[in-house]
Every structure is written in structure tokens, then in C-alpha cells.
């Protein structure tokens, strides 16, 4: 498939944007079908916004043309959104490793005293093999065990060929949920700002600046951290009273208070992909 220069550049940018999201998805076993459904739903929702004035009888065709999805898929996702009264979300998909984990936690045959018991890897119930086969026979029990171990949910003891559930291997669910909410809010707004700036269709450009440096040592990166933290503390201390004052002034002046703002500050450091090769001085 051939692409325009803009589309080629866009695909390259998407490749960089998607890699950290792929890493996050794999870290929690989120399967591709759920992500595929989510992307399709997002494309359909944005296409619907672009064609907000289209007559109802022609909306499916316009969304299908804009997204490249079939009319059937476009219609299904539009109907799902209408049924939910909000943006269409991903259709429920089976996460087999998660189902095995949940059943292990709750099945009386796999528990003792309310706690998940260590199970023989193979054999008749209660065993991990029987547990996995009670969830699905489409995937081999060893494949499911490998995935649970990779995610830190289970541990296999090769010495006695038993498997134990590791409930404390994860960050507590509530904490992880809060971290994901912050990620979605902060990175989501940053991405909205960047996309608005690229498309140039929102009037005033959003402020988005960064400084980049390479060829630093680990010691130098560590030395920067307290400086960065101090700069944020200073900015935070100035912004919060200013924002509160603006809110109070807007309220006193009876101005419509229908705007929101997010002001962020971040830093990121990692090893260079190709460390520089320093040439020895001439004559050395």
C-alpha cells in the first residue's frame, strides 16, 4: 500500500508513540483483540465528530469511508456508542490467563482456609492442568502457566513440579488503577495539545516545549534530578495561588467558567541507543 509523504511521517510518529503503550499492555497481559477494538472505536468516534452534521441515514457510509472500516463494523460501533450513551468502548474479550487466576482465587477445590493452595502442575483435579482446562481447552495449560508466570501471578517450582499463586507480585489493584488514571489524564492532555498544535486548528497554540541533551553520564543525570524537582516545586508554588485567584475573580465577575487547564512538568532519561565513539586525540 502506498502512502502520501504526510501519511508516511504519521506512521513513523505513531510507531514511536505506540511502543510504550505496547509495553504497558504486555505488562498486564492485555490482548491484541481488545486493543484493536479500542482503536476501531476511537476512529469511529472521531469520524463521527468530523461528520457531526451528516444526516443519520448517511452517517455509517461517511464513517466507513473515513476510517476504512466496513459498513458493518462502522454501524456496529456507532450502535454500541449510542446504546452506551457515550463513546463506544471495547467489546468484552476473554483474557484466559486472568480467568485462570480468578478461578484459582475463588474455586474451593483450589483453596484451603480461604487462600489459594499450591497445586500439582499436572494430573487430576485439583491440579493446575485441571484448573486451566476448566477455563478453556483451546489453549494448552502450559501456555497459560507460562503467561501467569511471566506476569508475576504464579510461580512454578520445578523441583516438585508444583505451581503456587503469587498474589503479592503485583502493585495493589487500587494503586495501579490510580496510576493509570493519572497516566491517561496527563499524557492524554499532553497528546491533545501536541495534536492540536500539529493540526493548527484550535486558534492559539498550546504551550509545549522541551530541552533535550545526550552524551551525559549516569552521574550527570542523577545530578539533574534535584534541580528538576526544585524547578517544579517553584512553579507549582506560583501556579496554584494564581489559579485560585483567577477562579475567584471569574466567579466574582460572573464570567462563564467553562474552561479547564492542565499544566505539566516531566523529565525522562534512558541510555542512548548508540553511545558515542570518542576518537583519541591526534598524536595519542
PDB file of N, CA, C and O in Angstrom, residues 47-122:
ATOM      1  N   UNK A  47     -14.385  10.076  13.646  1.00  0.00           N
ATOM      2  CA  UNK A  47     -15.039  10.270  12.346  1.00  0.00           C
ATOM      3  C   UNK A  47     -16.460  10.789  12.536  1.00  0.00           C
ATOM      4  O   UNK A  47     -16.935  11.626  11.759  1.00  0.00           O
ATOM      5  N   UNK A  48     -17.139  10.304  13.558  1.00  0.00           N
ATOM      6  CA  UNK A  48     -18.489  10.801  13.842  1.00  0.00           C
ATOM      7  C   UNK A  48     -18.457  12.284  14.194  1.00  0.00           C
ATOM      8  O   UNK A  48     -19.322  13.057  13.771  1.00  0.00           O
ATOM      9  N   UNK A  49     -17.437  12.697  14.942  1.00  0.00           N
ATOM     10  CA  UNK A  49     -17.315  14.110  15.295  1.00  0.00           C
ATOM     11  C   UNK A  49     -17.060  14.961  14.044  1.00  0.00           C
ATOM     12  O   UNK A  49     -17.591  16.064  13.916  1.00  0.00           O
ATOM     13  N   UNK A  50     -16.225  14.443  13.136  1.00  0.00           N
ATOM     14  CA  UNK A  50     -15.928  15.185  11.913  1.00  0.00           C
ATOM     15  C   UNK A  50     -17.167  15.357  11.039  1.00  0.00           C
ATOM     16  O   UNK A  50     -17.281  16.331  10.286  1.00  0.00           O
ATOM     17  N   UNK A  51     -18.081  14.402  11.120  1.00  0.00           N
ATOM     18  CA  UNK A  51     -19.296  14.433  10.297  1.00  0.00           C
ATOM     19  C   UNK A  51     -20.527  14.619  11.180  1.00  0.00           C
ATOM     20  O   UNK A  51     -21.563  13.987  10.960  1.00  0.00           O
ATOM     21  N   UNK A  52     -20.402  15.492  12.168  1.00  0.00           N
ATOM     22  CA  UNK A  52     -21.500  15.697  13.117  1.00  0.00           C
ATOM     23  C   UNK A  52     -22.761  16.209  12.442  1.00  0.00           C
ATOM     24  O   UNK A  52     -23.873  15.986  12.934  1.00  0.00           O
ATOM     25  N   UNK A  53     -22.609  16.902  11.303  1.00  0.00           N
ATOM     26  CA  UNK A  53     -23.776  17.465  10.616  1.00  0.00           C
ATOM     27  C   UNK A  53     -24.368  16.514   9.580  1.00  0.00           C
ATOM     28  O   UNK A  53     -25.338  16.866   8.899  1.00  0.00           O
ATOM     29  N   UNK A  54     -23.791  15.330   9.451  1.00  0.00           N
ATOM     30  CA  UNK A  54     -24.291  14.387   8.446  1.00  0.00           C
ATOM     31  C   UNK A  54     -25.655  13.854   8.853  1.00  0.00           C
ATOM     32  O   UNK A  54     -25.917  13.629  10.040  1.00  0.00           O
ATOM     33  N   UNK A  55     -26.558  13.638   7.892  1.00  0.00           N
ATOM     34  CA  UNK A  55     -27.857  13.042   8.224  1.00  0.00           C
ATOM     35  C   UNK A  55     -27.673  11.632   8.757  1.00  0.00           C
ATOM     36  O   UNK A  55     -26.719  10.931   8.392  1.00  0.00           O
ATOM     37  N   UNK A  56     -28.571  11.219   9.613  1.00  0.00           N
ATOM     38  CA  UNK A  56     -28.432   9.920  10.271  1.00  0.00           C
ATOM     39  C   UNK A  56     -28.333   8.778   9.269  1.00  0.00           C
ATOM     40  O   UNK A  56     -27.560   7.833   9.465  1.00  0.00           O
ATOM     41  N   UNK A  57     -29.088   8.871   8.165  1.00  0.00           N
ATOM     42  CA  UNK A  57     -29.097   7.763   7.217  1.00  0.00           C
ATOM     43  C   UNK A  57     -27.787   7.659   6.428  1.00  0.00           C
ATOM     44  O   UNK A  57     -27.517   6.624   5.818  1.00  0.00           O
ATOM     45  N   UNK A  58     -26.973   8.710   6.436  1.00  0.00           N
ATOM     46  CA  UNK A  58     -25.714   8.660   5.702  1.00  0.00           C
ATOM     47  C   UNK A  58     -24.484   8.584   6.575  1.00  0.00           C
ATOM     48  O   UNK A  58     -23.360   8.542   6.060  1.00  0.00           O
ATOM     49  N   UNK A  59     -24.680   8.547   7.902  1.00  0.00           N
ATOM     50  CA  UNK A  59     -23.534   8.603   8.808  1.00  0.00           C
ATOM     51  C   UNK A  59     -22.662   7.359   8.706  1.00  0.00           C
ATOM     52  O   UNK A  59     -21.429   7.453   8.703  1.00  0.00           O
ATOM     53  N   UNK A  60     -23.276   6.192   8.615  1.00  0.00           N
ATOM     54  CA  UNK A  60     -22.493   4.953   8.559  1.00  0.00           C
ATOM     55  C   UNK A  60     -21.573   4.951   7.342  1.00  0.00           C
ATOM     56  O   UNK A  60     -20.393   4.598   7.433  1.00  0.00           O
ATOM     57  N   UNK A  61     -22.097   5.378   6.195  1.00  0.00           N
ATOM     58  CA  UNK A  61     -21.283   5.402   4.978  1.00  0.00           C
ATOM     59  C   UNK A  61     -20.120   6.371   5.117  1.00  0.00           C
ATOM     60  O   UNK A  61     -18.988   6.074   4.704  1.00  0.00           O
ATOM     61  N   UNK A  62     -20.370   7.532   5.704  1.00  0.00           N
ATOM     62  CA  UNK A  62     -19.303   8.518   5.852  1.00  0.00           C
ATOM     63  C   UNK A  62     -18.232   8.030   6.818  1.00  0.00           C
ATOM     64  O   UNK A  62     -17.034   8.207   6.580  1.00  0.00           O
ATOM     65  N   UNK A  63     -18.655   7.423   7.919  1.00  0.00           N
ATOM     66  CA  UNK A  63     -17.692   6.904   8.891  1.00  0.00           C
ATOM     67  C   UNK A  63     -16.892   5.757   8.278  1.00  0.00           C
ATOM     68  O   UNK A  63     -15.672   5.660   8.461  1.00  0.00           O
ATOM     69  N   UNK A  64     -17.556   4.894   7.535  1.00  0.00           N
ATOM     70  CA  UNK A  64     -16.871   3.785   6.882  1.00  0.00           C
ATOM     71  C   UNK A  64     -15.827   4.289   5.895  1.00  0.00           C
ATOM     72  O   UNK A  64     -14.694   3.793   5.852  1.00  0.00           O
ATOM     73  N   UNK A  65     -16.182   5.301   5.114  1.00  0.00           N
ATOM     74  CA  UNK A  65     -15.252   5.851   4.133  1.00  0.00           C
ATOM     75  C   UNK A  65     -14.061   6.522   4.813  1.00  0.00           C
ATOM     76  O   UNK A  65     -12.910   6.369   4.389  1.00  0.00           O
ATOM     77  N   UNK A  66     -14.320   7.259   5.891  1.00  0.00           N
ATOM     78  CA  UNK A  66     -13.251   7.995   6.571  1.00  0.00           C
ATOM     79  C   UNK A  66     -12.271   7.068   7.278  1.00  0.00           C
ATOM     80  O   UNK A  66     -11.069   7.339   7.328  1.00  0.00           O
ATOM     81  N   UNK A  67     -12.767   5.959   7.830  1.00  0.00           N
ATOM     82  CA  UNK A  67     -11.926   5.091   8.657  1.00  0.00           C
ATOM     83  C   UNK A  67     -11.358   3.892   7.910  1.00  0.00           C
ATOM     84  O   UNK A  67     -10.375   3.295   8.357  1.00  0.00           O
ATOM     85  N   UNK A  68     -11.982   3.514   6.791  1.00  0.00           N
ATOM     86  CA  UNK A  68     -11.566   2.305   6.099  1.00  0.00           C
ATOM     87  C   UNK A  68     -12.179   1.049   6.673  1.00  0.00           C
ATOM     88  O   UNK A  68     -11.899  -0.058   6.199  1.00  0.00           O
ATOM     89  N   UNK A  69     -13.031   1.189   7.689  1.00  0.00           N
ATOM     90  CA  UNK A  69     -13.733   0.038   8.247  1.00  0.00           C
ATOM     91  C   UNK A  69     -14.921  -0.311   7.360  1.00  0.00           C
ATOM     92  O   UNK A  69     -15.448   0.538   6.636  1.00  0.00           O
ATOM     93  N   UNK A  70     -15.352  -1.552   7.427  1.00  0.00           N
ATOM     94  CA  UNK A  70     -16.528  -1.948   6.661  1.00  0.00           C
ATOM     95  C   UNK A  70     -17.764  -1.237   7.212  1.00  0.00           C
ATOM     96  O   UNK A  70     -17.788  -0.791   8.368  1.00  0.00           O
ATOM     97  N   UNK A  71     -18.780  -1.132   6.381  1.00  0.00           N
ATOM     98  CA  UNK A  71     -20.030  -0.516   6.842  1.00  0.00           C
ATOM     99  C   UNK A  71     -20.597  -1.289   8.031  1.00  0.00           C
ATOM    100  O   UNK A  71     -21.158  -0.691   8.954  1.00  0.00           O
ATOM    101  N   UNK A  72     -20.431  -2.597   8.006  1.00  0.00           N
ATOM    102  CA  UNK A  72     -20.960  -3.412   9.104  1.00  0.00           C
ATOM    103  C   UNK A  72     -20.273  -3.061  10.419  1.00  0.00           C
ATOM    104  O   UNK A  72     -20.929  -2.883  11.450  1.00  0.00           O
ATOM    105  N   UNK A  73     -18.921  -2.977  10.394  1.00  0.00           N
ATOM    106  CA  UNK A  73     -18.187  -2.653  11.612  1.00  0.00           C
ATOM    107  C   UNK A  73     -18.478  -1.226  12.069  1.00  0.00           C
ATOM    108  O   UNK A  73     -18.645  -0.961  13.264  1.00  0.00           O
ATOM    109  N   UNK A  74     -18.519  -0.293  11.116  1.00  0.00           N
ATOM    110  CA  UNK A  74     -18.816   1.094  11.472  1.00  0.00           C
ATOM    111  C   UNK A  74     -20.197   1.201  12.107  1.00  0.00           C
ATOM    112  O   UNK A  74     -20.381   1.883  13.125  1.00  0.00           O
ATOM    113  N   UNK A  75     -21.173   0.518  11.520  1.00  0.00           N
ATOM    114  CA  UNK A  75     -22.522   0.548  12.078  1.00  0.00           C
ATOM    115  C   UNK A  75     -22.587  -0.073  13.457  1.00  0.00           C
ATOM    116  O   UNK A  75     -23.262   0.438  14.355  1.00  0.00           O
ATOM    117  N   UNK A  76     -21.869  -1.188  13.638  1.00  0.00           N
ATOM    118  CA  UNK A  76     -21.871  -1.850  14.956  1.00  0.00           C
ATOM    119  C   UNK A  76     -21.304  -0.939  16.037  1.00  0.00           C
ATOM    120  O   UNK A  76     -21.870  -0.821  17.133  1.00  0.00           O
ATOM    121  N   UNK A  77     -20.192  -0.275  15.727  1.00  0.00           N
ATOM    122  CA  UNK A  77     -19.556   0.581  16.723  1.00  0.00           C
ATOM    123  C   UNK A  77     -20.379   1.835  16.995  1.00  0.00           C
ATOM    124  O   UNK A  77     -20.440   2.313  18.133  1.00  0.00           O
ATOM    125  N   UNK A  78     -21.019   2.372  15.977  1.00  0.00           N
ATOM    126  CA  UNK A  78     -21.900   3.521  16.195  1.00  0.00           C
ATOM    127  C   UNK A  78     -23.095   3.126  17.056  1.00  0.00           C
ATOM    128  O   UNK A  78     -23.513   3.887  17.938  1.00  0.00           O
ATOM    129  N   UNK A  79     -23.638   1.948  16.820  1.00  0.00           N
ATOM    130  CA  UNK A  79     -24.759   1.480  17.629  1.00  0.00           C
ATOM    131  C   UNK A  79     -24.328   1.234  19.071  1.00  0.00           C
ATOM    132  O   UNK A  79     -25.072   1.530  20.012  1.00  0.00           O
ATOM    133  N   UNK A  80     -23.115   0.692  19.252  1.00  0.00           N
ATOM    134  CA  UNK A  80     -22.617   0.449  20.604  1.00  0.00           C
ATOM    135  C   UNK A  80     -22.467   1.758  21.358  1.00  0.00           C
ATOM    136  O   UNK A  80     -22.799   1.855  22.542  1.00  0.00           O
ATOM    137  N   UNK A  81     -21.969   2.781  20.671  1.00  0.00           N
ATOM    138  CA  UNK A  81     -21.825   4.086  21.306  1.00  0.00           C
ATOM    139  C   UNK A  81     -23.183   4.643  21.693  1.00  0.00           C
ATOM    140  O   UNK A  81     -23.366   5.174  22.785  1.00  0.00           O
ATOM    141  N   UNK A  82     -24.157   4.544  20.777  1.00  0.00           N
ATOM    142  CA  UNK A  82     -25.491   5.062  21.060  1.00  0.00           C
ATOM    143  C   UNK A  82     -26.137   4.315  22.225  1.00  0.00           C
ATOM    144  O   UNK A  82     -26.807   4.909  23.069  1.00  0.00           O
ATOM    145  N   UNK A  83     -25.920   2.998  22.284  1.00  0.00           N
ATOM    146  CA  UNK A  83     -26.505   2.203  23.364  1.00  0.00           C
ATOM    147  C   UNK A  83     -25.902   2.563  24.709  1.00  0.00           C
ATOM    148  O   UNK A  83     -26.586   2.580  25.736  1.00  0.00           O
ATOM    149  N   UNK A  84     -24.598   2.879  24.712  1.00  0.00           N
ATOM    150  CA  UNK A  84     -23.926   3.240  25.962  1.00  0.00           C
ATOM    151  C   UNK A  84     -24.204   4.676  26.365  1.00  0.00           C
ATOM    152  O   UNK A  84     -23.976   5.061  27.516  1.00  0.00           O
ATOM    153  N   UNK A  85     -24.622   5.492  25.396  1.00  0.00           N
ATOM    154  CA  UNK A  85     -24.811   6.908  25.678  1.00  0.00           C
ATOM    155  C   UNK A  85     -23.500   7.637  25.827  1.00  0.00           C
ATOM    156  O   UNK A  85     -23.424   8.712  26.396  1.00  0.00           O
ATOM    157  N   UNK A  86     -22.426   7.035  25.341  1.00  0.00           N
ATOM    158  CA  UNK A  86     -21.088   7.632  25.448  1.00  0.00           C
ATOM    159  C   UNK A  86     -20.244   7.033  24.353  1.00  0.00           C
ATOM    160  O   UNK A  86     -20.730   6.315  23.487  1.00  0.00           O
ATOM    161  N   UNK A  87     -18.941   7.320  24.409  1.00  0.00           N
ATOM    162  CA  UNK A  87     -18.047   6.770  23.409  1.00  0.00           C
ATOM    163  C   UNK A  87     -18.031   5.253  23.503  1.00  0.00           C
ATOM    164  O   UNK A  87     -18.025   4.679  24.585  1.00  0.00           O
ATOM    165  N   UNK A  88     -18.042   4.626  22.340  1.00  0.00           N
ATOM    166  CA  UNK A  88     -18.053   3.170  22.316  1.00  0.00           C
ATOM    167  C   UNK A  88     -16.758   2.628  22.883  1.00  0.00           C
ATOM    168  O   UNK A  88     -15.679   3.053  22.515  1.00  0.00           O
ATOM    169  N   UNK A  89     -16.867   1.680  23.791  1.00  0.00           N
ATOM    170  CA  UNK A  89     -15.692   1.054  24.371  1.00  0.00           C
ATOM    171  C   UNK A  89     -15.466  -0.305  23.749  1.00  0.00           C
ATOM    172  O   UNK A  89     -16.259  -0.777  22.941  1.00  0.00           O
ATOM    173  N   UNK A  90     -14.383  -0.957  24.118  1.00  0.00           N
ATOM    174  CA  UNK A  90     -14.094  -2.258  23.538  1.00  0.00           C
ATOM    175  C   UNK A  90     -15.095  -3.309  23.976  1.00  0.00           C
ATOM    176  O   UNK A  90     -15.554  -3.306  25.112  1.00  0.00           O
ATOM    177  N   UNK A  91     -15.465  -4.171  23.043  1.00  0.00           N
ATOM    178  CA  UNK A  91     -16.359  -5.266  23.390  1.00  0.00           C
ATOM    179  C   UNK A  91     -15.640  -6.212  24.343  1.00  0.00           C
ATOM    180  O   UNK A  91     -14.423  -6.356  24.292  1.00  0.00           O
ATOM    181  N   UNK A  92     -16.395  -6.845  25.248  1.00  0.00           N
ATOM    182  CA  UNK A  92     -15.749  -7.754  26.193  1.00  0.00           C
ATOM    183  C   UNK A  92     -14.998  -8.866  25.467  1.00  0.00           C
ATOM    184  O   UNK A  92     -15.506  -9.485  24.547  1.00  0.00           O
ATOM    185  N   UNK A  93     -13.776  -9.090  25.877  1.00  0.00           N
ATOM    186  CA  UNK A  93     -12.961 -10.154  25.305  1.00  0.00           C
ATOM    187  C   UNK A  93     -12.450 -11.027  26.438  1.00  0.00           C
ATOM    188  O   UNK A  93     -12.194 -10.550  27.532  1.00  0.00           O
ATOM    189  N   UNK A  94     -12.296 -12.299  26.149  1.00  0.00           N
ATOM    190  CA  UNK A  94     -11.814 -13.216  27.171  1.00  0.00           C
ATOM    191  C   UNK A  94     -10.318 -13.041  27.364  1.00  0.00           C
ATOM    192  O   UNK A  94      -9.550 -13.063  26.398  1.00  0.00           O
ATOM    193  N   UNK A  95      -9.910 -12.860  28.600  1.00  0.00           N
ATOM    194  CA  UNK A  95      -8.495 -12.878  28.953  1.00  0.00           C
ATOM    195  C   UNK A  95      -8.294 -14.162  29.740  1.00  0.00           C
ATOM    196  O   UNK A  95      -8.584 -14.245  30.926  1.00  0.00           O
ATOM    197  N   UNK A  96      -7.821 -15.196  29.056  1.00  0.00           N
ATOM    198  CA  UNK A  96      -7.805 -16.538  29.618  1.00  0.00           C
ATOM    199  C   UNK A  96      -6.908 -16.642  30.839  1.00  0.00           C
ATOM    200  O   UNK A  96      -7.264 -17.295  31.828  1.00  0.00           O
ATOM    201  N   UNK A  97      -5.731 -16.014  30.791  1.00  0.00           N
ATOM    202  CA  UNK A  97      -4.841 -16.072  31.950  1.00  0.00           C
ATOM    203  C   UNK A  97      -5.510 -15.429  33.163  1.00  0.00           C
ATOM    204  O   UNK A  97      -5.391 -15.919  34.291  1.00  0.00           O
ATOM    205  N   UNK A  98      -6.220 -14.329  32.940  1.00  0.00           N
ATOM    206  CA  UNK A  98      -6.930 -13.677  34.034  1.00  0.00           C
ATOM    207  C   UNK A  98      -8.054 -14.533  34.580  1.00  0.00           C
ATOM    208  O   UNK A  98      -8.320 -14.543  35.790  1.00  0.00           O
ATOM    209  N   UNK A  99      -8.727 -15.269  33.700  1.00  0.00           N
ATOM    210  CA  UNK A  99      -9.807 -16.147  34.151  1.00  0.00           C
ATOM    211  C   UNK A  99      -9.258 -17.292  35.000  1.00  0.00           C
ATOM    212  O   UNK A  99      -9.867 -17.681  36.001  1.00  0.00           O
ATOM    213  N   UNK A 100      -8.115 -17.834  34.584  1.00  0.00           N
ATOM    214  CA  UNK A 100      -7.489 -18.894  35.382  1.00  0.00           C
ATOM    215  C   UNK A 100      -7.109 -18.358  36.759  1.00  0.00           C
ATOM    216  O   UNK A 100      -7.347 -19.003  37.791  1.00  0.00           O
ATOM    217  N   UNK A 101      -6.519 -17.171  36.778  1.00  0.00           N
ATOM    218  CA  UNK A 101      -6.141 -16.547  38.047  1.00  0.00           C
ATOM    219  C   UNK A 101      -7.363 -16.355  38.945  1.00  0.00           C
ATOM    220  O   UNK A 101      -7.345 -16.688  40.137  1.00  0.00           O
ATOM    221  N   UNK A 102      -8.444 -15.810  38.381  1.00  0.00           N
ATOM    222  CA  UNK A 102      -9.646 -15.543  39.173  1.00  0.00           C
ATOM    223  C   UNK A 102     -10.251 -16.839  39.710  1.00  0.00           C
ATOM    224  O   UNK A 102     -10.683 -16.901  40.869  1.00  0.00           O
ATOM    225  N   UNK A 103     -10.277 -17.871  38.882  1.00  0.00           N
ATOM    226  CA  UNK A 103     -10.858 -19.138  39.343  1.00  0.00           C
ATOM    227  C   UNK A 103      -9.992 -19.775  40.415  1.00  0.00           C
ATOM    228  O   UNK A 103     -10.503 -20.375  41.375  1.00  0.00           O
ATOM    229  N   UNK A 104      -8.692 -19.659  40.261  1.00  0.00           N
ATOM    230  CA  UNK A 104      -7.773 -20.189  41.272  1.00  0.00           C
ATOM    231  C   UNK A 104      -8.010 -19.511  42.617  1.00  0.00           C
ATOM    232  O   UNK A 104      -7.942 -20.130  43.675  1.00  0.00           O
ATOM    233  N   UNK A 105      -8.320 -18.238  42.581  1.00  0.00           N
ATOM    234  CA  UNK A 105      -8.544 -17.481  43.810  1.00  0.00           C
ATOM    235  C   UNK A 105      -9.868 -17.830  44.481  1.00  0.00           C
ATOM    236  O   UNK A 105     -10.028 -17.632  45.690  1.00  0.00           O
ATOM    237  N   UNK A 106     -10.829 -18.344  43.705  1.00  0.00           N
ATOM    238  CA  UNK A 106     -12.183 -18.496  44.240  1.00  0.00           C
ATOM    239  C   UNK A 106     -12.699 -19.927  44.275  1.00  0.00           C
ATOM    240  O   UNK A 106     -13.647 -20.214  45.007  1.00  0.00           O
ATOM    241  N   UNK A 107     -12.124 -20.823  43.503  1.00  0.00           N
ATOM    242  CA  UNK A 107     -12.615 -22.203  43.454  1.00  0.00           C
ATOM    243  C   UNK A 107     -12.257 -22.922  44.756  1.00  0.00           C
ATOM    244  O   UNK A 107     -11.078 -23.036  45.104  1.00  0.00           O
ATOM    245  N   UNK A 108     -13.254 -23.435  45.504  1.00  0.00           N
ATOM    246  CA  UNK A 108     -12.956 -24.117  46.771  1.00  0.00           C
ATOM    247  C   UNK A 108     -11.981 -25.276  46.610  1.00  0.00           C
ATOM    248  O   UNK A 108     -11.190 -25.555  47.521  1.00  0.00           O
ATOM    249  N   UNK A 109     -12.014 -25.935  45.450  1.00  0.00           N
ATOM    250  CA  UNK A 109     -11.109 -27.064  45.238  1.00  0.00           C
ATOM    251  C   UNK A 109      -9.658 -26.610  45.135  1.00  0.00           C
ATOM    252  O   UNK A 109      -8.739 -27.408  45.356  1.00  0.00           O
ATOM    253  N   UNK A 110      -9.449 -25.341  44.816  1.00  0.00           N
ATOM    254  CA  UNK A 110      -8.090 -24.810  44.647  1.00  0.00           C
ATOM    255  C   UNK A 110      -7.663 -23.953  45.829  1.00  0.00           C
ATOM    256  O   UNK A 110      -6.605 -23.312  45.774  1.00  0.00           O
ATOM    257  N   UNK A 111      -8.470 -23.918  46.865  1.00  0.00           N
ATOM    258  CA  UNK A 111      -8.168 -23.076  48.026  1.00  0.00           C
ATOM    259  C   UNK A 111      -8.187 -23.910  49.299  1.00  0.00           C
ATOM    260  O   UNK A 111      -8.811 -24.975  49.367  1.00  0.00           O
ATOM    261  N   UNK A 112      -7.506 -23.389  50.301  1.00  0.00           N
ATOM    262  CA  UNK A 112      -7.515 -24.017  51.626  1.00  0.00           C
ATOM    263  C   UNK A 112      -7.509 -22.904  52.659  1.00  0.00           C
ATOM    264  O   UNK A 112      -6.620 -22.054  52.655  1.00  0.00           O
ATOM    265  N   UNK A 113      -8.516 -22.901  53.508  1.00  0.00           N
ATOM    266  CA  UNK A 113      -8.616 -21.845  54.506  1.00  0.00           C
ATOM    267  C   UNK A 113      -8.796 -20.471  53.892  1.00  0.00           C
ATOM    268  O   UNK A 113      -8.338 -19.476  54.453  1.00  0.00           O
ATOM    269  N   UNK A 114      -9.446 -20.425  52.734  1.00  0.00           N
ATOM    270  CA  UNK A 114      -9.677 -19.144  52.072  1.00  0.00           C
ATOM    271  C   UNK A 114      -8.503 -18.633  51.269  1.00  0.00           C
ATOM    272  O   UNK A 114      -8.583 -17.542  50.689  1.00  0.00           O
ATOM    273  N   UNK A 115      -7.405 -19.392  51.221  1.00  0.00           N
ATOM    274  CA  UNK A 115      -6.216 -18.970  50.486  1.00  0.00           C
ATOM    275  C   UNK A 115      -5.951 -19.932  49.333  1.00  0.00           C
ATOM    276  O   UNK A 115      -6.180 -21.140  49.460  1.00  0.00           O
ATOM    277  N   UNK A 116      -5.468 -19.422  48.200  1.00  0.00           N
ATOM    278  CA  UNK A 116      -5.158 -20.319  47.085  1.00  0.00           C
ATOM    279  C   UNK A 116      -4.047 -21.286  47.465  1.00  0.00           C
ATOM    280  O   UNK A 116      -3.047 -20.889  48.055  1.00  0.00           O
ATOM    281  N   UNK A 117      -4.238 -22.541  47.148  1.00  0.00           N
ATOM    282  CA  UNK A 117      -3.280 -23.556  47.546  1.00  0.00           C
ATOM    283  C   UNK A 117      -2.275 -23.822  46.432  1.00  0.00           C
ATOM    284  O   UNK A 117      -2.516 -23.515  45.268  1.00  0.00           O
ATOM    285  N   UNK A 118      -1.132 -24.393  46.808  1.00  0.00           N
ATOM    286  CA  UNK A 118      -0.150 -24.838  45.824  1.00  0.00           C
ATOM    287  C   UNK A 118      -0.711 -26.074  45.131  1.00  0.00           C
ATOM    288  O   UNK A 118      -1.215 -26.994  45.786  1.00  0.00           O
ATOM    289  N   UNK A 119      -0.632 -26.093  43.804  1.00  0.00           N
ATOM    290  CA  UNK A 119      -1.234 -27.169  43.028  1.00  0.00           C
ATOM    291  C   UNK A 119      -0.174 -27.969  42.282  1.00  0.00           C
ATOM    292  O   UNK A 119       0.819 -27.396  41.808  1.00  0.00           O
ATOM    293  N   UNK A 120      -0.393 -29.281  42.148  1.00  0.00           N
ATOM    294  CA  UNK A 120       0.449 -30.039  41.221  1.00  0.00           C
ATOM    295  C   UNK A 120       0.269 -29.474  39.813  1.00  0.00           C
ATOM    296  O   UNK A 120      -0.835 -29.065  39.445  1.00  0.00           O
ATOM    297  N   UNK A 121       1.330 -29.442  39.039  1.00  0.00           N
ATOM    298  CA  UNK A 121       1.210 -28.862  37.700  1.00  0.00           C
ATOM    299  C   UNK A 121       0.329 -29.723  36.806  1.00  0.00           C
ATOM    300  O   UNK A 121      -0.427 -29.190  35.984  1.00  0.00           O
ATOM    301  N   UNK A 122       0.406 -31.051  36.951  1.00  0.00           N
ATOM    302  CA  UNK A 122      -0.351 -31.956  36.101  1.00  0.00           C
ATOM    303  C   UNK A 122      -1.162 -32.920  36.944  1.00  0.00           C
ATOM    304  O   UNK A 122      -0.970 -33.038  38.150  1.00  0.00           O
TER     305      UNK A 122
END
